Amino acid sequence: MAKVALTALVISYADECSQLYQAPWLNAIRATTPGHLVLGSTFSWGDLVAYTVGIALVAPLDRWLLVRKV
C-alpha cells in the first residue's frame, strides 16, 4: 500500500511541477479542455499540500478496507 501511495504522490508532484515549464507547444496542449484537465495550467504550492493531505488521509482508509475485504 505504501508503494501505491508514494507512486500517487510522485505522479501528482511531477504533474504539478511540470506546470512550471511553459513551452509554447505544451501551452497549446494546455489550451484544450483535455490538456487543461490533465496538465493543469499554473503551479501552486497549495496543490502540493492538498495532494499530500489527501493521499495521507485516504491511504490508511484504503489499507483498512482491503484488510476487511469490503
PDB file of N, CA, C and O in Angstrom:
ATOM      1  N   MET A   1       0.810  -1.194   0.000  1.00  0.00           N
ATOM      2  CA  MET A   1       0.000   0.000   0.000  1.00  0.00           C
ATOM      3  C   MET A   1       0.854   1.259   0.000  1.00  0.00           C
ATOM      4  O   MET A   1       0.505   2.226  -0.647  1.00  0.00           O
ATOM      5  N   ALA A   2       1.933   1.244   0.744  1.00  0.00           N
ATOM      6  CA  ALA A   2       2.798   2.426   0.814  1.00  0.00           C
ATOM      7  C   ALA A   2       3.377   2.749  -0.561  1.00  0.00           C
ATOM      8  O   ALA A   2       3.530   3.929  -0.904  1.00  0.00           O
ATOM      9  N   LYS A   3       3.674   1.719  -1.340  1.00  0.00           N
ATOM     10  CA  LYS A   3       4.211   1.951  -2.681  1.00  0.00           C
ATOM     11  C   LYS A   3       3.188   2.648  -3.570  1.00  0.00           C
ATOM     12  O   LYS A   3       3.535   3.533  -4.343  1.00  0.00           O
ATOM     13  N   VAL A   4       1.932   2.255  -3.443  1.00  0.00           N
ATOM     14  CA  VAL A   4       0.868   2.868  -4.245  1.00  0.00           C
ATOM     15  C   VAL A   4       0.695   4.322  -3.838  1.00  0.00           C
ATOM     16  O   VAL A   4       0.596   5.215  -4.692  1.00  0.00           O
ATOM     17  N   ALA A   5       0.672   4.586  -2.542  1.00  0.00           N
ATOM     18  CA  ALA A   5       0.525   5.961  -2.051  1.00  0.00           C
ATOM     19  C   ALA A   5       1.713   6.819  -2.494  1.00  0.00           C
ATOM     20  O   ALA A   5       1.536   7.954  -2.942  1.00  0.00           O
ATOM     21  N   LEU A   6       2.907   6.282  -2.377  1.00  0.00           N
ATOM     22  CA  LEU A   6       4.096   7.028  -2.791  1.00  0.00           C
ATOM     23  C   LEU A   6       4.088   7.278  -4.295  1.00  0.00           C
ATOM     24  O   LEU A   6       4.434   8.377  -4.751  1.00  0.00           O
ATOM     25  N   THR A   7       3.675   6.292  -5.070  1.00  0.00           N
ATOM     26  CA  THR A   7       3.585   6.459  -6.523  1.00  0.00           C
ATOM     27  C   THR A   7       2.583   7.551  -6.881  1.00  0.00           C
ATOM     28  O   THR A   7       2.852   8.405  -7.731  1.00  0.00           O
ATOM     29  N   ALA A   8       1.438   7.539  -6.219  1.00  0.00           N
ATOM     30  CA  ALA A   8       0.429   8.575  -6.463  1.00  0.00           C
ATOM     31  C   ALA A   8       0.976   9.951  -6.116  1.00  0.00           C
ATOM     32  O   ALA A   8       0.753  10.928  -6.846  1.00  0.00           O
ATOM     33  N   LEU A   9       1.708  10.048  -5.024  1.00  0.00           N
ATOM     34  CA  LEU A   9       2.283  11.326  -4.609  1.00  0.00           C
ATOM     35  C   LEU A   9       3.339  11.808  -5.600  1.00  0.00           C
ATOM     36  O   LEU A   9       3.347  12.979  -5.987  1.00  0.00           O
ATOM     37  N   VAL A  10       4.197  10.907  -6.050  1.00  0.00           N
ATOM     38  CA  VAL A  10       5.241  11.275  -7.017  1.00  0.00           C
ATOM     39  C   VAL A  10       4.615  11.745  -8.334  1.00  0.00           C
ATOM     40  O   VAL A  10       5.032  12.757  -8.905  1.00  0.00           O
ATOM     41  N   ILE A  11       3.601  11.025  -8.812  1.00  0.00           N
ATOM     42  CA  ILE A  11       2.949  11.416 -10.066  1.00  0.00           C
ATOM     43  C   ILE A  11       2.264  12.765  -9.930  1.00  0.00           C
ATOM     44  O   ILE A  11       2.381  13.625 -10.810  1.00  0.00           O
ATOM     45  N   SER A  12       1.575  12.980  -8.822  1.00  0.00           N
ATOM     46  CA  SER A  12       0.884  14.270  -8.649  1.00  0.00           C
ATOM     47  C   SER A  12       1.877  15.412  -8.485  1.00  0.00           C
ATOM     48  O   SER A  12       1.665  16.506  -9.013  1.00  0.00           O
ATOM     49  N   TYR A  13       2.982  15.179  -7.776  1.00  0.00           N
ATOM     50  CA  TYR A  13       4.022  16.215  -7.660  1.00  0.00           C
ATOM     51  C   TYR A  13       4.651  16.507  -9.019  1.00  0.00           C
ATOM     52  O   TYR A  13       4.896  17.660  -9.361  1.00  0.00           O
ATOM     53  N   ALA A  14       4.928  15.459  -9.790  1.00  0.00           N
ATOM     54  CA  ALA A  14       5.526  15.643 -11.114  1.00  0.00           C
ATOM     55  C   ALA A  14       4.596  16.435 -12.024  1.00  0.00           C
ATOM     56  O   ALA A  14       5.037  17.336 -12.758  1.00  0.00           O
ATOM     57  N   ASP A  15       3.315  16.113 -11.972  1.00  0.00           N
ATOM     58  CA  ASP A  15       2.339  16.837 -12.780  1.00  0.00           C
ATOM     59  C   ASP A  15       2.310  18.308 -12.375  1.00  0.00           C
ATOM     60  O   ASP A  15       2.313  19.196 -13.232  1.00  0.00           O
ATOM     61  N   GLU A  16       2.288  18.568 -11.082  1.00  0.00           N
ATOM     62  CA  GLU A  16       2.248  19.963 -10.612  1.00  0.00           C
ATOM     63  C   GLU A  16       3.531  20.704 -10.999  1.00  0.00           C
ATOM     64  O   GLU A  16       3.475  21.841 -11.475  1.00  0.00           O
ATOM     65  N   CYS A  17       4.670  20.066 -10.816  1.00  0.00           N
ATOM     66  CA  CYS A  17       5.944  20.717 -11.157  1.00  0.00           C
ATOM     67  C   CYS A  17       6.091  20.919 -12.660  1.00  0.00           C
ATOM     68  O   CYS A  17       6.766  21.855 -13.090  1.00  0.00           O
ATOM     69  N   SER A  18       5.456  20.068 -13.458  1.00  0.00           N
ATOM     70  CA  SER A  18       5.527  20.243 -14.911  1.00  0.00           C
ATOM     71  C   SER A  18       4.866  21.546 -15.343  1.00  0.00           C
ATOM     72  O   SER A  18       5.147  22.060 -16.424  1.00  0.00           O
ATOM     73  N   GLN A  19       4.009  22.092 -14.500  1.00  0.00           N
ATOM     74  CA  GLN A  19       3.336  23.342 -14.828  1.00  0.00           C
ATOM     75  C   GLN A  19       4.288  24.543 -14.773  1.00  0.00           C
ATOM     76  O   GLN A  19       3.955  25.624 -15.247  1.00  0.00           O
ATOM     77  N   LEU A  20       5.474  24.338 -14.215  1.00  0.00           N
ATOM     78  CA  LEU A  20       6.485  25.393 -14.222  1.00  0.00           C
ATOM     79  C   LEU A  20       7.108  25.550 -15.610  1.00  0.00           C
ATOM     80  O   LEU A  20       7.658  26.597 -15.933  1.00  0.00           O
ATOM     81  N   TYR A  21       7.029  24.499 -16.425  1.00  0.00           N
ATOM     82  CA  TYR A  21       7.576  24.514 -17.781  1.00  0.00           C
ATOM     83  C   TYR A  21       6.509  25.045 -18.726  1.00  0.00           C
ATOM     84  O   TYR A  21       5.449  24.445 -18.863  1.00  0.00           O
ATOM     85  N   GLN A  22       6.769  26.148 -19.346  1.00  0.00           N
ATOM     86  CA  GLN A  22       5.767  26.841 -20.168  1.00  0.00           C
ATOM     87  C   GLN A  22       6.194  26.942 -21.638  1.00  0.00           C
ATOM     88  O   GLN A  22       6.203  28.010 -22.222  1.00  0.00           O
ATOM     89  N   ALA A  23       6.530  25.814 -22.241  1.00  0.00           N
ATOM     90  CA  ALA A  23       6.901  25.797 -23.654  1.00  0.00           C
ATOM     91  C   ALA A  23       5.659  26.086 -24.503  1.00  0.00           C
ATOM     92  O   ALA A  23       4.552  25.675 -24.143  1.00  0.00           O
ATOM     93  N   PRO A  24       5.830  26.776 -25.633  1.00  0.00           N
ATOM     94  CA  PRO A  24       4.675  27.093 -26.483  1.00  0.00           C
ATOM     95  C   PRO A  24       3.874  25.862 -26.914  1.00  0.00           C
ATOM     96  O   PRO A  24       2.644  25.886 -26.899  1.00  0.00           O
ATOM     97  N   TRP A  25       4.548  24.783 -27.290  1.00  0.00           N
ATOM     98  CA  TRP A  25       3.833  23.592 -27.739  1.00  0.00           C
ATOM     99  C   TRP A  25       3.036  22.964 -26.594  1.00  0.00           C
ATOM    100  O   TRP A  25       1.938  22.459 -26.798  1.00  0.00           O
ATOM    101  N   LEU A  26       3.583  23.026 -25.377  1.00  0.00           N
ATOM    102  CA  LEU A  26       2.891  22.471 -24.226  1.00  0.00           C
ATOM    103  C   LEU A  26       1.714  23.363 -23.825  1.00  0.00           C
ATOM    104  O   LEU A  26       0.648  22.872 -23.449  1.00  0.00           O
ATOM    105  N   ASN A  27       1.885  24.664 -23.946  1.00  0.00           N
ATOM    106  CA  ASN A  27       0.796  25.594 -23.652  1.00  0.00           C
ATOM    107  C   ASN A  27      -0.343  25.438 -24.660  1.00  0.00           C
ATOM    108  O   ASN A  27      -1.504  25.651 -24.321  1.00  0.00           O
ATOM    109  N   ALA A  28      -0.004  25.057 -25.894  1.00  0.00           N
ATOM    110  CA  ALA A  28      -1.042  24.806 -26.892  1.00  0.00           C
ATOM    111  C   ALA A  28      -1.894  23.604 -26.483  1.00  0.00           C
ATOM    112  O   ALA A  28      -3.116  23.598 -26.664  1.00  0.00           O
ATOM    113  N   ILE A  29      -1.252  22.588 -25.915  1.00  0.00           N
ATOM    114  CA  ILE A  29      -1.998  21.425 -25.419  1.00  0.00           C
ATOM    115  C   ILE A  29      -2.838  21.823 -24.215  1.00  0.00           C
ATOM    116  O   ILE A  29      -4.000  21.439 -24.093  1.00  0.00           O
ATOM    117  N   ARG A  30      -2.242  22.618 -23.326  1.00  0.00           N
ATOM    118  CA  ARG A  30      -2.972  23.068 -22.135  1.00  0.00           C
ATOM    119  C   ARG A  30      -4.167  23.950 -22.490  1.00  0.00           C
ATOM    120  O   ARG A  30      -5.095  24.085 -21.687  1.00  0.00           O
ATOM    121  N   ALA A  31      -4.157  24.549 -23.666  1.00  0.00           N
ATOM    122  CA  ALA A  31      -5.262  25.420 -24.090  1.00  0.00           C
ATOM    123  C   ALA A  31      -6.509  24.621 -24.457  1.00  0.00           C
ATOM    124  O   ALA A  31      -7.592  25.188 -24.538  1.00  0.00           O
ATOM    125  N   THR A  32      -6.353  23.316 -24.661  1.00  0.00           N
ATOM    126  CA  THR A  32      -7.517  22.473 -24.943  1.00  0.00           C
ATOM    127  C   THR A  32      -8.125  22.009 -23.618  1.00  0.00           C
ATOM    128  O   THR A  32      -7.436  21.983 -22.585  1.00  0.00           O
ATOM    129  N   THR A  33      -9.390  21.648 -23.642  1.00  0.00           N
ATOM    130  CA  THR A  33     -10.043  21.198 -22.407  1.00  0.00           C
ATOM    131  C   THR A  33      -9.380  19.941 -21.839  1.00  0.00           C
ATOM    132  O   THR A  33      -9.041  19.923 -20.651  1.00  0.00           O
ATOM    133  N   PRO A  34      -9.149  18.891 -22.648  1.00  0.00           N
ATOM    134  CA  PRO A  34      -8.485  17.708 -22.082  1.00  0.00           C
ATOM    135  C   PRO A  34      -7.069  18.019 -21.578  1.00  0.00           C
ATOM    136  O   PRO A  34      -6.662  17.533 -20.529  1.00  0.00           O
ATOM    137  N   GLY A  35      -6.338  18.843 -22.332  1.00  0.00           N
ATOM    138  CA  GLY A  35      -4.986  19.213 -21.912  1.00  0.00           C
ATOM    139  C   GLY A  35      -4.981  19.970 -20.600  1.00  0.00           C
ATOM    140  O   GLY A  35      -4.131  19.744 -19.738  1.00  0.00           O
ATOM    141  N   HIS A  36      -5.942  20.863 -20.447  1.00  0.00           N
ATOM    142  CA  HIS A  36      -6.027  21.637 -19.206  1.00  0.00           C
ATOM    143  C   HIS A  36      -6.400  20.738 -18.030  1.00  0.00           C
ATOM    144  O   HIS A  36      -5.848  20.879 -16.931  1.00  0.00           O
ATOM    145  N   LEU A  37      -7.329  19.806 -18.247  1.00  0.00           N
ATOM    146  CA  LEU A  37      -7.747  18.909 -17.172  1.00  0.00           C
ATOM    147  C   LEU A  37      -6.626  17.978 -16.736  1.00  0.00           C
ATOM    148  O   LEU A  37      -6.485  17.678 -15.550  1.00  0.00           O
ATOM    149  N   VAL A  38      -5.825  17.513 -17.696  1.00  0.00           N
ATOM    150  CA  VAL A  38      -4.753  16.562 -17.365  1.00  0.00           C
ATOM    151  C   VAL A  38      -3.488  17.273 -16.899  1.00  0.00           C
ATOM    152  O   VAL A  38      -2.863  16.867 -15.914  1.00  0.00           O
ATOM    153  N   LEU A  39      -3.105  18.349 -17.575  1.00  0.00           N
ATOM    154  CA  LEU A  39      -1.835  19.005 -17.293  1.00  0.00           C
ATOM    155  C   LEU A  39      -1.933  20.216 -16.375  1.00  0.00           C
ATOM    156  O   LEU A  39      -0.928  20.642 -15.814  1.00  0.00           O
ATOM    157  N   GLY A  40      -3.135  20.776 -16.231  1.00  0.00           N
ATOM    158  CA  GLY A  40      -3.264  21.995 -15.436  1.00  0.00           C
ATOM    159  C   GLY A  40      -2.662  23.171 -16.170  1.00  0.00           C
ATOM    160  O   GLY A  40      -2.294  23.081 -17.338  1.00  0.00           O
ATOM    161  N   SER A  41      -2.560  24.293 -15.475  1.00  0.00           N
ATOM    162  CA  SER A  41      -2.022  25.469 -16.153  1.00  0.00           C
ATOM    163  C   SER A  41      -1.001  26.231 -15.332  1.00  0.00           C
ATOM    164  O   SER A  41      -0.028  26.737 -15.866  1.00  0.00           O
ATOM    165  N   THR A  42      -1.194  26.331 -14.029  1.00  0.00           N
ATOM    166  CA  THR A  42      -0.259  27.102 -13.200  1.00  0.00           C
ATOM    167  C   THR A  42       0.150  26.305 -11.969  1.00  0.00           C
ATOM    168  O   THR A  42      -0.648  25.578 -11.378  1.00  0.00           O
ATOM    169  N   PHE A  43       1.394  26.479 -11.578  1.00  0.00           N
ATOM    170  CA  PHE A  43       1.941  25.817 -10.397  1.00  0.00           C
ATOM    171  C   PHE A  43       1.346  26.434  -9.135  1.00  0.00           C
ATOM    172  O   PHE A  43       1.160  27.641  -9.052  1.00  0.00           O
ATOM    173  N   SER A  44       1.055  25.596  -8.142  1.00  0.00           N
ATOM    174  CA  SER A  44       0.536  26.087  -6.869  1.00  0.00           C
ATOM    175  C   SER A  44       1.072  25.225  -5.725  1.00  0.00           C
ATOM    176  O   SER A  44       0.905  24.001  -5.723  1.00  0.00           O
ATOM    177  N   TRP A  45       1.705  25.886  -4.761  1.00  0.00           N
ATOM    178  CA  TRP A  45       2.172  25.163  -3.575  1.00  0.00           C
ATOM    179  C   TRP A  45       0.995  24.550  -2.826  1.00  0.00           C
ATOM    180  O   TRP A  45       1.105  23.475  -2.246  1.00  0.00           O
ATOM    181  N   GLY A  46      -0.139  25.236  -2.850  1.00  0.00           N
ATOM    182  CA  GLY A  46      -1.332  24.728  -2.178  1.00  0.00           C
ATOM    183  C   GLY A  46      -1.789  23.398  -2.741  1.00  0.00           C
ATOM    184  O   GLY A  46      -2.308  22.546  -2.008  1.00  0.00           O
ATOM    185  N   ASP A  47      -1.617  23.210  -4.048  1.00  0.00           N
ATOM    186  CA  ASP A  47      -1.974  21.925  -4.662  1.00  0.00           C
ATOM    187  C   ASP A  47      -1.094  20.802  -4.117  1.00  0.00           C
ATOM    188  O   ASP A  47      -1.573  19.692  -3.868  1.00  0.00           O
ATOM    189  N   LEU A  48       0.195  21.082  -3.934  1.00  0.00           N
ATOM    190  CA  LEU A  48       1.092  20.057  -3.393  1.00  0.00           C
ATOM    191  C   LEU A  48       0.658  19.667  -1.981  1.00  0.00           C
ATOM    192  O   LEU A  48       0.676  18.489  -1.624  1.00  0.00           O
ATOM    193  N   VAL A  49       0.265  20.662  -1.195  1.00  0.00           N
ATOM    194  CA  VAL A  49      -0.231  20.377   0.155  1.00  0.00           C
ATOM    195  C   VAL A  49      -1.510  19.546   0.076  1.00  0.00           C
ATOM    196  O   VAL A  49      -1.666  18.560   0.810  1.00  0.00           O
ATOM    197  N   ALA A  50      -2.419  19.916  -0.818  1.00  0.00           N
ATOM    198  CA  ALA A  50      -3.680  19.177  -0.962  1.00  0.00           C
ATOM    199  C   ALA A  50      -3.428  17.734  -1.392  1.00  0.00           C
ATOM    200  O   ALA A  50      -4.073  16.809  -0.871  1.00  0.00           O
ATOM    201  N   TYR A  51      -2.513  17.505  -2.332  1.00  0.00           N
ATOM    202  CA  TYR A  51      -2.186  16.142  -2.750  1.00  0.00           C
ATOM    203  C   TYR A  51      -1.657  15.332  -1.568  1.00  0.00           C
ATOM    204  O   TYR A  51      -2.050  14.187  -1.353  1.00  0.00           O
ATOM    205  N   THR A  52      -0.753  15.944  -0.811  1.00  0.00           N
ATOM    206  CA  THR A  52      -0.136  15.250   0.316  1.00  0.00           C
ATOM    207  C   THR A  52      -1.171  14.899   1.379  1.00  0.00           C
ATOM    208  O   THR A  52      -1.223  13.757   1.853  1.00  0.00           O
ATOM    209  N   VAL A  53      -2.001  15.857   1.741  1.00  0.00           N
ATOM    210  CA  VAL A  53      -3.023  15.616   2.762  1.00  0.00           C
ATOM    211  C   VAL A  53      -4.030  14.573   2.277  1.00  0.00           C
ATOM    212  O   VAL A  53      -4.385  13.652   3.017  1.00  0.00           O
ATOM    213  N   GLY A  54      -4.476  14.702   1.041  1.00  0.00           N
ATOM    214  CA  GLY A  54      -5.446  13.759   0.506  1.00  0.00           C
ATOM    215  C   GLY A  54      -4.930  12.335   0.495  1.00  0.00           C
ATOM    216  O   GLY A  54      -5.619  11.404   0.933  1.00  0.00           O
ATOM    217  N   ILE A  55      -3.715  12.156   0.027  1.00  0.00           N
ATOM    218  CA  ILE A  55      -3.139  10.808  -0.022  1.00  0.00           C
ATOM    219  C   ILE A  55      -2.882  10.286   1.385  1.00  0.00           C
ATOM    220  O   ILE A  55      -3.136   9.117   1.680  1.00  0.00           O
ATOM    221  N   ALA A  56      -2.421  11.156   2.287  1.00  0.00           N
ATOM    222  CA  ALA A  56      -2.166  10.739   3.670  1.00  0.00           C
ATOM    223  C   ALA A  56      -3.454  10.318   4.381  1.00  0.00           C
ATOM    224  O   ALA A  56      -3.433   9.429   5.233  1.00  0.00           O
ATOM    225  N   LEU A  57      -4.569  10.922   4.025  1.00  0.00           N
ATOM    226  CA  LEU A  57      -5.840  10.559   4.646  1.00  0.00           C
ATOM    227  C   LEU A  57      -6.465   9.309   4.025  1.00  0.00           C
ATOM    228  O   LEU A  57      -7.063   8.495   4.724  1.00  0.00           O
ATOM    229  N   VAL A  58      -6.327   9.154   2.725  1.00  0.00           N
ATOM    230  CA  VAL A  58      -7.005   8.060   2.030  1.00  0.00           C
ATOM    231  C   VAL A  58      -6.204   6.756   2.070  1.00  0.00           C
ATOM    232  O   VAL A  58      -6.793   5.678   2.124  1.00  0.00           O
ATOM    233  N   ALA A  59      -4.891   6.815   2.073  1.00  0.00           N
ATOM    234  CA  ALA A  59      -4.076   5.591   2.053  1.00  0.00           C
ATOM    235  C   ALA A  59      -4.381   4.671   3.237  1.00  0.00           C
ATOM    236  O   ALA A  59      -4.589   3.464   3.032  1.00  0.00           O
ATOM    237  N   PRO A  60      -4.453   5.182   4.474  1.00  0.00           N
ATOM    238  CA  PRO A  60      -4.804   4.267   5.585  1.00  0.00           C
ATOM    239  C   PRO A  60      -6.226   3.709   5.463  1.00  0.00           C
ATOM    240  O   PRO A  60      -6.466   2.546   5.792  1.00  0.00           O
ATOM    241  N   LEU A  61      -7.146   4.519   4.977  1.00  0.00           N
ATOM    242  CA  LEU A  61      -8.520   4.054   4.775  1.00  0.00           C
ATOM    243  C   LEU A  61      -8.547   2.933   3.726  1.00  0.00           C
ATOM    244  O   LEU A  61      -9.220   1.911   3.906  1.00  0.00           O
ATOM    245  N   ASP A  62      -7.804   3.127   2.656  1.00  0.00           N
ATOM    246  CA  ASP A  62      -7.730   2.115   1.600  1.00  0.00           C
ATOM    247  C   ASP A  62      -7.152   0.808   2.151  1.00  0.00           C
ATOM    248  O   ASP A  62      -7.666  -0.269   1.879  1.00  0.00           O
ATOM    249  N   ARG A  63      -6.105   0.927   2.941  1.00  0.00           N
ATOM    250  CA  ARG A  63      -5.491  -0.261   3.536  1.00  0.00           C
ATOM    251  C   ARG A  63      -6.485  -0.971   4.456  1.00  0.00           C
ATOM    252  O   ARG A  63      -6.621  -2.193   4.431  1.00  0.00           O
ATOM    253  N   TRP A  64      -7.189  -0.203   5.273  1.00  0.00           N
ATOM    254  CA  TRP A  64      -8.173  -0.770   6.194  1.00  0.00           C
ATOM    255  C   TRP A  64      -9.276  -1.501   5.426  1.00  0.00           C
ATOM    256  O   TRP A  64      -9.689  -2.598   5.809  1.00  0.00           O
ATOM    257  N   LEU A  65      -9.749  -0.900   4.350  1.00  0.00           N
ATOM    258  CA  LEU A  65     -10.799  -1.530   3.559  1.00  0.00           C
ATOM    259  C   LEU A  65     -10.304  -2.803   2.882  1.00  0.00           C
ATOM    260  O   LEU A  65     -11.051  -3.779   2.768  1.00  0.00           O
ATOM    261  N   LEU A  66      -9.059  -2.804   2.443  1.00  0.00           N
ATOM    262  CA  LEU A  66      -8.507  -4.014   1.817  1.00  0.00           C
ATOM    263  C   LEU A  66      -8.342  -5.133   2.824  1.00  0.00           C
ATOM    264  O   LEU A  66      -8.574  -6.304   2.510  1.00  0.00           O
ATOM    265  N   VAL A  67      -7.935  -4.791   4.042  1.00  0.00           N
ATOM    266  CA  VAL A  67      -7.780  -5.806   5.080  1.00  0.00           C
ATOM    267  C   VAL A  67      -9.141  -6.414   5.426  1.00  0.00           C
ATOM    268  O   VAL A  67      -9.262  -7.619   5.625  1.00  0.00           O
ATOM    269  N   ARG A  68     -10.184  -5.576   5.456  1.00  0.00           N
ATOM    270  CA  ARG A  68     -11.541  -6.048   5.732  1.00  0.00           C
ATOM    271  C   ARG A  68     -12.172  -6.731   4.537  1.00  0.00           C
ATOM    272  O   ARG A  68     -13.194  -7.380   4.655  1.00  0.00           O
ATOM    273  N   LYS A  69     -11.545  -6.531   3.355  1.00  0.00           N
ATOM    274  CA  LYS A  69     -12.037  -7.081   2.085  1.00  0.00           C
ATOM    275  C   LYS A  69     -13.490  -6.657   1.806  1.00  0.00           C
ATOM    276  O   LYS A  69     -14.342  -7.466   1.477  1.00  0.00           O
ATOM    277  N   VAL A  70     -13.698  -5.350   1.951  1.00  0.00           N
ATOM    278  CA  VAL A  70     -15.037  -4.780   1.692  1.00  0.00           C
ATOM    279  C   VAL A  70     -15.200  -4.521   0.229  1.00  0.00           C
ATOM    280  O   VAL A  70     -14.349  -4.133  -0.472  1.00  0.00           O
TER     281      VAL A  70
END
